[in-house]
Tab-separated table of C-alpha atoms in Angstrom:
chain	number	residue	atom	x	y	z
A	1	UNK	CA	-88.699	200.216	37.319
A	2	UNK	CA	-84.901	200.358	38.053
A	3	UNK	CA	-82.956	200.853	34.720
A	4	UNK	CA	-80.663	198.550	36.144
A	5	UNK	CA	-83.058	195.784	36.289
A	6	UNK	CA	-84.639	196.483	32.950
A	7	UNK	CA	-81.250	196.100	31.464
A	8	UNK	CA	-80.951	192.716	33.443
A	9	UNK	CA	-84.702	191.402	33.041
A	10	UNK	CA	-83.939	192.219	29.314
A	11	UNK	CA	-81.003	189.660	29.121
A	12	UNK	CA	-82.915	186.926	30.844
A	13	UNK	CA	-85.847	186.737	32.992
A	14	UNK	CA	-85.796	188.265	36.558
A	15	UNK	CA	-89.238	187.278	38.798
A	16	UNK	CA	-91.055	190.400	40.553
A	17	UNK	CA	-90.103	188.673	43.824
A	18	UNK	CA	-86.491	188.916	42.380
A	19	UNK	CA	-86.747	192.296	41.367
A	20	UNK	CA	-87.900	193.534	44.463
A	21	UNK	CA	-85.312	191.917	46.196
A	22	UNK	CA	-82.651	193.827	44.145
A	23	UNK	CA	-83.934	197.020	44.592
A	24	UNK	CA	-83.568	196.328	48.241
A	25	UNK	CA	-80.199	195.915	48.256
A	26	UNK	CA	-79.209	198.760	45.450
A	27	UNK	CA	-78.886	202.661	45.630
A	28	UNK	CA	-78.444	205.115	43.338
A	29	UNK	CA	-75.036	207.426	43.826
A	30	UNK	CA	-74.398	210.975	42.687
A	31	UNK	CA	-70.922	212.053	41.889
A	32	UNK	CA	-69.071	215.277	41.073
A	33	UNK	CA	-67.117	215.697	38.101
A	34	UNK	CA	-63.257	215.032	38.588
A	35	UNK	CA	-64.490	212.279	41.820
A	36	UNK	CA	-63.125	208.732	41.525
A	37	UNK	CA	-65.724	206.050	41.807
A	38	UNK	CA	-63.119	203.547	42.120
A	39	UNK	CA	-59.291	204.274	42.691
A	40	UNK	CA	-55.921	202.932	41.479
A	41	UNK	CA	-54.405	201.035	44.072
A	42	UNK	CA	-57.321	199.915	45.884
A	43	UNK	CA	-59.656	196.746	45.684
A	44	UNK	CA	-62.856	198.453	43.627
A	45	UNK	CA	-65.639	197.482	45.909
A	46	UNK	CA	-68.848	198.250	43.696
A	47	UNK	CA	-70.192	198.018	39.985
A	48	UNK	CA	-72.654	201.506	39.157
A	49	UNK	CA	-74.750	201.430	35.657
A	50	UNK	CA	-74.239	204.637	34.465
A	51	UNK	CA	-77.940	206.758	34.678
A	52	UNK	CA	-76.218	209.546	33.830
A	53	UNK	CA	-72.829	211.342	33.006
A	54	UNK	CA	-69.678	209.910	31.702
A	55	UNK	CA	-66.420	208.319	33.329
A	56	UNK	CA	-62.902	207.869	32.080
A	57	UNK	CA	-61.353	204.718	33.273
A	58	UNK	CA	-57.621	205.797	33.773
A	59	UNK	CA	-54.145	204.230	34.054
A	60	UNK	CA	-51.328	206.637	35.696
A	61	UNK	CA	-47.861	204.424	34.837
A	62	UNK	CA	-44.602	205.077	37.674
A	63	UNK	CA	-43.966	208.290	36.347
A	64	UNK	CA	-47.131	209.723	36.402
A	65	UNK	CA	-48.246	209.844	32.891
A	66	UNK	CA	-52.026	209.459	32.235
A	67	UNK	CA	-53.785	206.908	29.854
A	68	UNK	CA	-57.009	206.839	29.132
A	69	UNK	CA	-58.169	203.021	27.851
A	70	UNK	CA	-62.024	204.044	27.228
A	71	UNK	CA	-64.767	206.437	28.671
A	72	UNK	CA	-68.331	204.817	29.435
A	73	UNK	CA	-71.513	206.462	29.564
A	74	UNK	CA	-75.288	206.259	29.675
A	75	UNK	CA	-76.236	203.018	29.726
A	76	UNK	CA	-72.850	201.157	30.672
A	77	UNK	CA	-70.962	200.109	33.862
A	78	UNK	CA	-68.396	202.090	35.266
A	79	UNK	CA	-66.033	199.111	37.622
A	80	UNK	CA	-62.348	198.253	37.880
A	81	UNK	CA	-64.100	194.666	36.733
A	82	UNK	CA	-60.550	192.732	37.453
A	83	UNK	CA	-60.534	194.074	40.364
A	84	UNK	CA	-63.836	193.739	41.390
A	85	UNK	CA	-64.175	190.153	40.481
A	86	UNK	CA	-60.743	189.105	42.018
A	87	UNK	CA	-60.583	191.618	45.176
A	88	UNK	CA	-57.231	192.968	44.437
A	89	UNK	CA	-55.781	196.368	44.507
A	90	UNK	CA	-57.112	197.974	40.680
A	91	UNK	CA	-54.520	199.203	38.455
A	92	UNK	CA	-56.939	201.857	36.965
A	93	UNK	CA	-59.237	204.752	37.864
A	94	UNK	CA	-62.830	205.456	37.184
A	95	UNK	CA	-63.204	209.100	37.465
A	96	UNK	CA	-65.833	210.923	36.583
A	97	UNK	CA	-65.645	213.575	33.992
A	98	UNK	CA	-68.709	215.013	33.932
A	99	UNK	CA	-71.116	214.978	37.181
A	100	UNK	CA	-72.894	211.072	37.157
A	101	UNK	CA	-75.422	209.262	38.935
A	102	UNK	CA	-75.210	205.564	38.615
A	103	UNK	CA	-76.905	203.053	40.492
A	104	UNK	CA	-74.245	200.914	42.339
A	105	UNK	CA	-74.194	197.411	43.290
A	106	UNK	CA	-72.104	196.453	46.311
A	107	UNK	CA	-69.607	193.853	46.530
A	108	UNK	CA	-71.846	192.155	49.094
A	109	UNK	CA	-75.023	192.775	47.365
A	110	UNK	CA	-73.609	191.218	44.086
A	111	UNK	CA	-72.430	188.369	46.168
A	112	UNK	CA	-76.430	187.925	47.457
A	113	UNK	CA	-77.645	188.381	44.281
A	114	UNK	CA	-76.038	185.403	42.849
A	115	UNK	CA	-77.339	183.504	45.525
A	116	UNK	CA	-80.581	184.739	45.701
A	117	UNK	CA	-81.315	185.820	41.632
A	118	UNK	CA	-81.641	182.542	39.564
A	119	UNK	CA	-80.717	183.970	36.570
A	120	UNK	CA	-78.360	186.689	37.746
A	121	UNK	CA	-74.723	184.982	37.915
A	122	UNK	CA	-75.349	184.034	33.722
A	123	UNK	CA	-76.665	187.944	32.928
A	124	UNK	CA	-73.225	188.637	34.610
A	125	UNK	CA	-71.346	186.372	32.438
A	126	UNK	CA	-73.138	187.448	29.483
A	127	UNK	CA	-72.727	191.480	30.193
A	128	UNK	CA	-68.855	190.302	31.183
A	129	UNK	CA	-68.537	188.969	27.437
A	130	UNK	CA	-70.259	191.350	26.052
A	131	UNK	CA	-67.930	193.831	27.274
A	132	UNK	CA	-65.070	191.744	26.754
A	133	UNK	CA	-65.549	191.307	23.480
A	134	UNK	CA	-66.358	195.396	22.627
A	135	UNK	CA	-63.041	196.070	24.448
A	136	UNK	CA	-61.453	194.056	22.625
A	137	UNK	CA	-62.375	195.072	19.680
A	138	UNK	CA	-61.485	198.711	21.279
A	139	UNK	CA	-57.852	197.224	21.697
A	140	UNK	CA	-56.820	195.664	18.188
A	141	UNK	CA	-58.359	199.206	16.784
A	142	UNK	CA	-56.245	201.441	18.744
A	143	UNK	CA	-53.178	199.375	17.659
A	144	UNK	CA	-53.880	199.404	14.014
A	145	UNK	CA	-55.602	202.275	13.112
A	146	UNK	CA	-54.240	206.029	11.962
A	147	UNK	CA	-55.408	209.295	14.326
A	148	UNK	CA	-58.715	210.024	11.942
A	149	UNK	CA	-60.006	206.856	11.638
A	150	UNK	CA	-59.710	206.268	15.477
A	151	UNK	CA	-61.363	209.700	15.715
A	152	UNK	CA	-64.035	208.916	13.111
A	153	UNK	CA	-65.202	205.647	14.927
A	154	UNK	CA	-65.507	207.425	18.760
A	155	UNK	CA	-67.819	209.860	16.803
A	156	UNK	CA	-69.527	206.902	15.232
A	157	UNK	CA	-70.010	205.156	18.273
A	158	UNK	CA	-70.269	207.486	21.199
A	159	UNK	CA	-71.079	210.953	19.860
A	160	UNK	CA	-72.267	212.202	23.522
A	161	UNK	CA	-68.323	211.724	24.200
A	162	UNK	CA	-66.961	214.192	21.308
A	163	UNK	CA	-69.999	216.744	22.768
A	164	UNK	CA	-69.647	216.436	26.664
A	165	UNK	CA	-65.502	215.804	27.155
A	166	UNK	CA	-62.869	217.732	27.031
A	167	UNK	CA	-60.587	217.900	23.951
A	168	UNK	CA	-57.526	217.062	25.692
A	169	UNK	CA	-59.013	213.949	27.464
A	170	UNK	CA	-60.021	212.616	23.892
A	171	UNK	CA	-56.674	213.517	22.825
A	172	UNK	CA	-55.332	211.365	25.449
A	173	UNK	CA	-57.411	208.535	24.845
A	174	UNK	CA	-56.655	208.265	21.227
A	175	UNK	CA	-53.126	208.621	21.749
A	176	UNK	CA	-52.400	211.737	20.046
A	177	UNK	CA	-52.059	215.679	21.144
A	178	UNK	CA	-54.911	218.187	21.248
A	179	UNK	CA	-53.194	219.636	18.034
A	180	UNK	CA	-53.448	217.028	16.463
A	181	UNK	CA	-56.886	216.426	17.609
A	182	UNK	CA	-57.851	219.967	15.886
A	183	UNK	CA	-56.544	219.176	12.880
A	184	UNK	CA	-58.487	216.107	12.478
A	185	UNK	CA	-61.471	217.947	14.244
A	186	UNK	CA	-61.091	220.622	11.143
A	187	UNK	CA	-60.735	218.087	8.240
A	188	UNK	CA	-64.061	216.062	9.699
């Protein structure tokens, strides 16, 4: 079965008719480290559930300086969701860092699946909260919390991230140099 759909069908239920349906209208994508799977600047025009390989979702402000907000992996989406949702230009990057495959859902396929898959416009809303809520969370943790303890909770929650991306790209998401980042790296 499509991991995709398991992930959905696990949420609520999603008839074999259904499922057969989906994988109709879904493909699976391969994509080389350092290529954008949806670009700053333009409307992001497909959601891919990450099979494999991770992304950094990245903000470049006027003068070009980088920010990384979060990375996803395994097992997540990688979308511009505003974007996607609302059809307007993104104001962030997904890039992948490492070489991915995800399994993409079009903008028109999502639009037939919420006509077509009874159940599929509330796993949507649920996954949407879900995520809203975890990046959130993200958020108010950046703001308040010191260097190690920001470090010590990416290694709690997404060890594959410390492993597989480069120390200057978790540098840059948690705000801090790659110096710093080695001290911390040394004390832990």
């Amino acid at each position: 079965m499509n991991p995709l759909i398991t992930i959905f069908n696990s949420i609520l239920p999603i008839s074999e008719e259904e499922q057969t349906f989906m994988k109709q209208h879904l493909f699976t994508e391969t994509l080389k480290k350092g290529e954008k799977y949806c670009e700053q600047g333009k409307i992001c025009t497909k959601i891919g559930f990450v099979i494999e390989g991770i992304f950094k979702v990245v903000k470049v402000d006027l003068e070009g300086n980088e920010y990384i907000p979060y990375f996803t992996s395994e097992g997540h989406f990688a979308v511009a969701m505003e974007s996607f949702s609302d059809k307007t230009p993104s104001d962030e990057s997904v890039v992948a860092i490492t070489d991915c495959t995800v399994v993409t859902i079009t903008n028109s396929a999502f639009d037939l699946f919420e006509k077509e898959v009874i159940n599929f416009s509330k796993i949507i809303h649920l996954l949407k909260e879900k995520a809203f809520i975890e990046k959130f969370k993200l958020k108010s943790e950046m703001l308040v919390d010191d260097a190690e303890t920001k470090y010590a909770k990416l290694l709690l929650r997404q060890p594959s991230i410390i492993q597989r991306v480069p120390q200057n790209q978790i540098a840059l998401f948690l705000g801090i140099t790659p110096h710093t980042l080695s001290r911390i790296r040394a004390k832990i």
